[in-house]
Amino acid sequence: MKMKELLLFLSCVVCVSADALHTDIHVIGCSDFNGEVMFGLDREELWYADFEKQMGVSPQPSFIDPISFGAGAYKTAVSNLNTCRQNLQITREGIKDFPPLRDAPSGVMIYTRDEMELRVNNTLICHVTGFYPAPVKVSWTKNGRITTEGSSINTPYPNKNGTFTQIARLKFIPQQGDVYSCTVEHLALTKPLIKIYNVETPETPETPETPKPSVGPAVFCGLGVIIGLLSAAGGTFFILKANKCI
């Protein structure tokens, strides 16, 4: 499947407060068939437009006070997407003779969100970074079969060096012996990158046995003492006998 390159316009605003320094980011990206509009704070997604479901999504954790972007946020995102595609056509005409820049992912890792326990709900994370242009395509398998249930992927997040990071997730229940994989595809790759996760319980270390005392040294030691005492007694006997003869 051929993936289209994205033309991205990035707007970063650094906000300073009395307590800390925060980085606010607004990303607008588009191709002929796909688009992205996202707001983030300190490398975390606050809101993004889901153009397939035609709605805005706020992937903010439930334990924080949610940041609202208003009822008109999705409508504004659609307008920004249309403007992006108009600019894409103009830019394409202007740089059609320039070779495209492509960087393959520099790092792919697979790990669990929480410490792994058998038969306890968890999430597998496939972390992909260092690629350009965005996006990457990530697919999952379980025991060699493609699985999509419980899978998701965030919007591409820009790194400071101009490359991107994306994180794919898969909800799963660990069962002993199961094998999972995440497969990463990108324009700059000649073949997909695959990372494997094996569900295995850590082996319980064996308790070292307390060494049993050896009877050998004690026996030899006892014999040595007895022989020594007998020798001493014999010497005394001969001394007394010699004195008696005198």
mmCIF file of C-alpha atoms in Angstrom:
data_model
loop_
_atom_site.group_PDB
_atom_site.id
_atom_site.type_symbol
_atom_site.label_atom_id
_atom_site.label_comp_id
_atom_site.label_asym_id
_atom_site.label_seq_id
_atom_site.Cartn_x
_atom_site.Cartn_y
_atom_site.Cartn_z
ATOM 1 C CA MET A 1 0.000 0.000 0.000
ATOM 2 C CA LYS A 2 1.498 3.310 -1.088
ATOM 3 C CA MET A 3 1.344 6.045 1.534
ATOM 4 C CA LYS A 4 1.178 9.701 0.587
ATOM 5 C CA GLU A 5 3.591 12.213 2.062
ATOM 6 C CA LEU A 6 2.166 14.876 4.329
ATOM 7 C CA LEU A 7 2.704 18.593 4.024
ATOM 8 C CA LEU A 8 2.772 19.865 7.605
ATOM 9 C CA PHE A 9 2.488 23.375 8.964
ATOM 10 C CA LEU A 10 3.699 23.573 12.550
ATOM 11 C CA SER A 11 2.896 26.338 14.978
ATOM 12 C CA CYS A 12 4.667 26.267 18.353
ATOM 13 C CA VAL A 13 3.959 28.692 21.172
ATOM 14 C CA VAL A 14 6.046 28.722 24.336
ATOM 15 C CA CYS A 15 3.978 29.724 27.357
ATOM 16 C CA VAL A 16 5.730 30.908 30.498
ATOM 17 C CA SER A 17 4.112 30.754 33.919
ATOM 18 C CA ALA A 18 5.383 31.506 37.385
ATOM 19 C CA ASP A 19 5.842 27.811 38.121
ATOM 20 C CA ALA A 20 7.196 26.178 34.957
ATOM 21 C CA LEU A 21 7.897 26.422 31.236
ATOM 22 C CA HIS A 22 5.365 24.701 28.953
ATOM 23 C CA THR A 23 5.330 24.064 25.204
ATOM 24 C CA ASP A 24 2.065 24.363 23.298
ATOM 25 C CA ILE A 25 1.847 22.969 19.748
ATOM 26 C CA HIS A 26 -0.675 23.090 16.909
ATOM 27 C CA VAL A 27 -0.198 20.733 13.939
ATOM 28 C CA ILE A 28 -2.039 20.893 10.611
ATOM 29 C CA GLY A 29 -1.132 18.280 8.011
ATOM 30 C CA CYS A 30 -2.664 16.998 4.806
ATOM 31 C CA SER A 31 -2.287 14.891 1.693
ATOM 32 C CA ASP A 32 -4.674 14.271 -1.172
ATOM 33 C CA PHE A 33 -6.552 11.689 0.897
ATOM 34 C CA ASN A 34 -5.593 12.143 4.562
ATOM 35 C CA GLY A 35 -5.369 14.984 7.035
ATOM 36 C CA GLU A 36 -4.340 15.830 10.568
ATOM 37 C CA VAL A 37 -5.208 18.643 12.943
ATOM 38 C CA MET A 38 -3.905 18.319 16.494
ATOM 39 C CA PHE A 39 -3.331 20.414 19.605
ATOM 40 C CA GLY A 40 -0.749 19.314 22.174
ATOM 41 C CA LEU A 41 0.882 20.436 25.393
ATOM 42 C CA ASP A 42 4.275 19.252 26.685
ATOM 43 C CA ARG A 43 4.427 16.408 24.120
ATOM 44 C CA GLU A 44 0.955 15.130 25.060
ATOM 45 C CA GLU A 45 -2.101 15.180 22.789
ATOM 46 C CA LEU A 46 -4.926 17.369 24.059
ATOM 47 C CA TRP A 47 -7.270 17.291 21.068
ATOM 48 C CA TYR A 48 -7.287 16.022 17.489
ATOM 49 C CA ALA A 49 -9.760 15.851 14.621
ATOM 50 C CA ASP A 50 -10.979 12.409 13.539
ATOM 51 C CA PHE A 51 -11.996 13.110 9.939
ATOM 52 C CA GLU A 52 -13.283 9.565 9.391
ATOM 53 C CA LYS A 53 -15.750 9.796 12.292
ATOM 54 C CA GLN A 54 -16.258 13.533 11.676
ATOM 55 C CA MET A 55 -15.682 14.526 15.279
ATOM 56 C CA GLY A 56 -13.108 15.932 17.662
ATOM 57 C CA VAL A 57 -11.359 13.629 20.149
ATOM 58 C CA SER A 58 -9.875 14.620 23.520
ATOM 59 C CA PRO A 59 -7.550 11.780 24.659
ATOM 60 C CA GLN A 60 -6.965 13.367 28.050
ATOM 61 C CA PRO A 61 -6.724 11.173 31.165
ATOM 62 C CA SER A 62 -9.713 11.213 33.490
ATOM 63 C CA PHE A 63 -7.711 12.254 36.553
ATOM 64 C CA ILE A 64 -6.947 15.788 35.243
ATOM 65 C CA ASP A 65 -9.169 18.807 34.722
ATOM 66 C CA PRO A 66 -10.061 18.544 31.007
ATOM 67 C CA ILE A 67 -9.091 21.347 28.633
ATOM 68 C CA SER A 68 -12.012 22.204 26.351
ATOM 69 C CA PHE A 69 -11.598 23.427 22.766
ATOM 70 C CA GLY A 70 -15.227 24.405 22.220
ATOM 71 C CA ALA A 71 -18.039 23.066 20.065
ATOM 72 C CA GLY A 72 -16.685 24.717 16.909
ATOM 73 C CA ALA A 73 -13.224 23.116 17.079
ATOM 74 C CA TYR A 74 -14.001 20.358 14.570
ATOM 75 C CA LYS A 75 -15.570 22.791 12.084
ATOM 76 C CA THR A 76 -12.445 24.944 12.297
ATOM 77 C CA ALA A 77 -10.284 21.852 11.749
ATOM 78 C CA VAL A 78 -12.179 21.033 8.528
ATOM 79 C CA SER A 79 -11.599 24.583 7.294
ATOM 80 C CA ASN A 80 -7.880 24.314 8.101
ATOM 81 C CA LEU A 81 -7.708 20.993 6.244
ATOM 82 C CA ASN A 82 -9.208 22.518 3.091
ATOM 83 C CA THR A 83 -6.730 25.402 3.237
ATOM 84 C CA CYS A 84 -3.887 22.928 3.712
ATOM 85 C CA ARG A 85 -4.860 21.019 0.565
ATOM 86 C CA GLN A 86 -4.982 24.212 -1.464
ATOM 87 C CA ASN A 87 -1.486 25.098 -0.252
ATOM 88 C CA LEU A 88 -0.372 21.542 -0.960
ATOM 89 C CA GLN A 89 -1.242 21.896 -4.626
ATOM 90 C CA ILE A 90 0.580 25.233 -4.878
ATOM 91 C CA THR A 91 3.650 23.843 -3.109
ATOM 92 C CA ARG A 92 3.662 20.709 -5.254
ATOM 93 C CA GLU A 93 3.889 22.832 -8.389
ATOM 94 C CA GLY A 94 6.674 24.940 -6.903
ATOM 95 C CA ILE A 95 8.966 22.092 -5.774
ATOM 96 C CA LYS A 96 8.136 19.363 -8.291
ATOM 97 C CA ASP A 97 11.774 19.129 -9.413
ATOM 98 C CA PHE A 98 13.152 18.627 -5.876
ATOM 99 C CA PRO A 99 13.754 15.056 -4.674
ATOM 100 C CA PRO A 100 11.676 14.188 -1.589
ATOM 101 C CA LEU A 101 13.438 13.897 1.760
ATOM 102 C CA ARG A 102 12.893 10.592 3.533
ATOM 103 C CA ASP A 103 14.217 9.280 6.843
ATOM 104 C CA ALA A 104 13.492 5.743 7.984
ATOM 105 C CA PRO A 105 12.502 5.223 11.639
ATOM 106 C CA SER A 106 15.594 5.374 13.832
ATOM 107 C CA GLY A 107 14.011 3.531 16.740
ATOM 108 C CA VAL A 108 11.215 0.984 17.245
ATOM 109 C CA MET A 109 10.429 -0.459 20.691
ATOM 110 C CA ILE A 110 7.691 -2.767 21.979
ATOM 111 C CA TYR A 111 6.839 -2.972 25.677
ATOM 112 C CA THR A 112 3.900 -3.187 28.090
ATOM 113 C CA ARG A 113 2.303 -0.170 29.722
ATOM 114 C CA ASP A 114 2.113 -1.922 33.107
ATOM 115 C CA GLU A 115 4.151 -4.681 34.679
ATOM 116 C CA MET A 116 3.094 -7.913 33.010
ATOM 117 C CA GLU A 117 0.864 -10.317 34.960
ATOM 118 C CA LEU A 118 -0.840 -13.317 33.403
ATOM 119 C CA ARG A 119 -4.597 -12.968 32.787
ATOM 120 C CA VAL A 120 -4.584 -9.286 33.836
ATOM 121 C CA ASN A 121 -5.634 -6.550 31.367
ATOM 122 C CA ASN A 122 -2.674 -4.643 29.959
ATOM 123 C CA THR A 123 -1.611 -2.621 26.913
ATOM 124 C CA LEU A 124 1.195 -3.301 24.461
ATOM 125 C CA ILE A 125 2.957 -0.187 23.169
ATOM 126 C CA CYS A 126 4.855 0.071 19.886
ATOM 127 C CA HIS A 127 6.946 3.260 20.008
ATOM 128 C CA VAL A 128 8.238 4.483 16.623
ATOM 129 C CA THR A 129 10.460 7.556 16.310
ATOM 130 C CA GLY A 130 12.923 9.363 14.040
ATOM 131 C CA PHE A 131 11.033 9.090 10.717
ATOM 132 C CA TYR A 132 10.165 11.614 8.004
ATOM 133 C CA PRO A 133 7.729 12.257 6.448
ATOM 134 C CA ALA A 134 4.758 11.249 8.579
ATOM 135 C CA PRO A 135 2.948 8.935 9.062
ATOM 136 C CA VAL A 136 4.002 5.334 9.639
ATOM 137 C CA LYS A 137 1.700 2.347 9.310
ATOM 138 C CA VAL A 138 1.655 -0.035 12.289
ATOM 139 C CA SER A 139 -0.051 -3.439 12.309
ATOM 140 C CA TRP A 140 -0.299 -6.077 15.052
ATOM 141 C CA THR A 141 -0.271 -9.871 15.092
ATOM 142 C CA LYS A 142 -1.089 -12.395 17.817
ATOM 143 C CA ASN A 143 0.398 -15.858 17.388
ATOM 144 C CA GLY A 144 1.020 -15.119 13.714
ATOM 145 C CA ARG A 145 -2.477 -13.806 12.928
ATOM 146 C CA ILE A 146 -3.347 -10.164 12.261
ATOM 147 C CA THR A 147 -5.345 -8.583 15.080
ATOM 148 C CA THR A 148 -7.044 -5.177 15.115
ATOM 149 C CA GLU A 149 -9.381 -5.378 18.108
ATOM 150 C CA GLY A 150 -8.286 -2.976 20.827
ATOM 151 C CA SER A 151 -5.645 -1.300 18.637
ATOM 152 C CA SER A 152 -5.094 2.439 18.207
ATOM 153 C CA ILE A 153 -2.393 4.865 17.084
ATOM 154 C CA ASN A 154 -1.847 8.515 17.917
ATOM 155 C CA THR A 155 -1.303 11.313 15.434
ATOM 156 C CA PRO A 156 2.333 11.959 14.377
ATOM 157 C CA TYR A 157 4.129 14.141 16.907
ATOM 158 C CA PRO A 158 7.041 16.324 15.693
ATOM 159 C CA ASN A 159 10.489 15.973 17.255
ATOM 160 C CA LYS A 160 12.921 18.852 17.673
ATOM 161 C CA ASN A 161 15.107 17.596 14.793
ATOM 162 C CA GLY A 162 12.244 17.711 12.271
ATOM 163 C CA THR A 163 11.402 13.999 12.394
ATOM 164 C CA PHE A 164 8.283 12.461 13.929
ATOM 165 C CA THR A 165 7.162 10.046 16.632
ATOM 166 C CA GLN A 166 4.070 7.845 16.669
ATOM 167 C CA ILE A 167 2.838 5.465 19.359
ATOM 168 C CA ALA A 168 0.581 2.504 18.596
ATOM 169 C CA ARG A 169 -1.278 0.632 21.340
ATOM 170 C CA LEU A 170 -2.912 -2.783 21.616
ATOM 171 C CA LYS A 171 -5.092 -3.802 24.558
ATOM 172 C CA PHE A 172 -4.518 -7.448 25.484
ATOM 173 C CA ILE A 173 -4.770 -10.061 28.233
ATOM 174 C CA PRO A 174 -1.427 -11.856 28.640
ATOM 175 C CA GLN A 175 -1.597 -15.643 28.365
ATOM 176 C CA GLN A 176 1.437 -17.864 28.858
ATOM 177 C CA GLY A 177 3.117 -18.666 25.529
ATOM 178 C CA ASP A 178 1.351 -16.029 23.393
ATOM 179 C CA VAL A 179 3.529 -14.166 20.882
ATOM 180 C CA TYR A 180 2.714 -10.621 19.708
ATOM 181 C CA SER A 181 4.393 -8.501 17.062
ATOM 182 C CA CYS A 182 4.160 -4.948 15.768
ATOM 183 C CA THR A 183 5.067 -4.325 12.130
ATOM 184 C CA VAL A 184 6.129 -0.832 11.031
ATOM 185 C CA GLU A 185 5.945 0.356 7.404
ATOM 186 C CA HIS A 186 7.281 3.650 6.050
ATOM 187 C CA LEU A 187 8.144 5.243 2.710
ATOM 188 C CA ALA A 188 11.875 5.167 3.498
ATOM 189 C CA LEU A 189 11.930 1.460 4.410
ATOM 190 C CA THR A 190 12.731 -1.212 1.840
ATOM 191 C CA LYS A 191 11.112 -3.816 4.099
ATOM 192 C CA PRO A 192 8.949 -3.575 7.240
ATOM 193 C CA LEU A 193 10.462 -3.406 10.716
ATOM 194 C CA ILE A 194 9.115 -6.084 13.076
ATOM 195 C CA LYS A 195 9.378 -6.220 16.858
ATOM 196 C CA ILE A 196 8.338 -9.303 18.877
ATOM 197 C CA TYR A 197 6.899 -9.580 22.392
ATOM 198 C CA ASN A 198 6.756 -13.018 24.045
ATOM 199 C CA VAL A 199 4.432 -13.549 26.996
ATOM 200 C CA GLU A 200 6.562 -15.388 29.519
ATOM 201 C CA THR A 201 6.445 -15.426 33.297
ATOM 202 C CA PRO A 202 9.813 -14.786 34.916
ATOM 203 C CA GLU A 203 11.334 -17.909 36.373
ATOM 204 C CA THR A 204 11.285 -18.077 40.158
ATOM 205 C CA PRO A 205 14.886 -18.277 41.330
ATOM 206 C CA GLU A 206 15.642 -21.458 43.177
ATOM 207 C CA THR A 207 16.466 -21.075 46.870
ATOM 208 C CA PRO A 208 20.023 -22.269 47.375
ATOM 209 C CA GLU A 209 20.172 -25.276 49.670
ATOM 210 C CA THR A 210 22.071 -24.919 52.917
ATOM 211 C CA PRO A 211 25.187 -27.044 52.521
ATOM 212 C CA LYS A 212 25.166 -30.047 54.802
ATOM 213 C CA PRO A 213 28.131 -30.228 57.167
ATOM 214 C CA SER A 214 30.734 -32.707 56.041
ATOM 215 C CA VAL A 215 31.474 -35.540 58.451
ATOM 216 C CA GLY A 216 34.898 -36.178 56.966
ATOM 217 C CA PRO A 217 36.847 -33.344 58.626
ATOM 218 C CA ALA A 218 35.122 -33.984 61.967
ATOM 219 C CA VAL A 219 35.999 -37.687 61.869
ATOM 220 C CA PHE A 220 39.597 -37.058 60.920
ATOM 221 C CA CYS A 221 39.814 -34.317 63.511
ATOM 222 C CA GLY A 222 38.427 -36.671 66.163
ATOM 223 C CA LEU A 223 40.859 -39.404 65.200
ATOM 224 C CA GLY A 224 43.699 -36.930 65.355
ATOM 225 C CA VAL A 225 42.752 -35.889 68.890
ATOM 226 C CA ILE A 226 42.444 -39.515 70.028
ATOM 227 C CA ILE A 227 45.779 -40.476 68.508
ATOM 228 C CA GLY A 228 47.367 -37.424 70.088
ATOM 229 C CA LEU A 229 45.981 -38.337 73.519
ATOM 230 C CA LEU A 230 47.137 -41.939 73.172
ATOM 231 C CA SER A 231 50.597 -40.757 72.180
ATOM 232 C CA ALA A 232 50.743 -38.438 75.162
ATOM 233 C CA ALA A 233 49.575 -41.221 77.508
ATOM 234 C CA GLY A 234 52.116 -43.631 76.074
ATOM 235 C CA GLY A 235 54.895 -41.134 76.560
ATOM 236 C CA THR A 236 53.882 -40.583 80.166
ATOM 237 C CA PHE A 237 53.782 -44.339 80.767
ATOM 238 C CA PHE A 238 57.301 -44.817 79.462
ATOM 239 C CA ILE A 239 58.581 -41.908 81.515
ATOM 240 C CA LEU A 240 57.019 -43.289 84.707
ATOM 241 C CA LYS A 241 58.332 -46.768 83.984
ATOM 242 C CA ALA A 242 61.798 -45.439 83.414
ATOM 243 C CA ASN A 243 61.702 -43.549 86.704
ATOM 244 C CA LYS A 244 60.571 -46.684 88.525
ATOM 245 C CA CYS A 245 63.440 -48.702 87.157
ATOM 246 C CA ILE A 246 65.863 -46.124 88.430
#
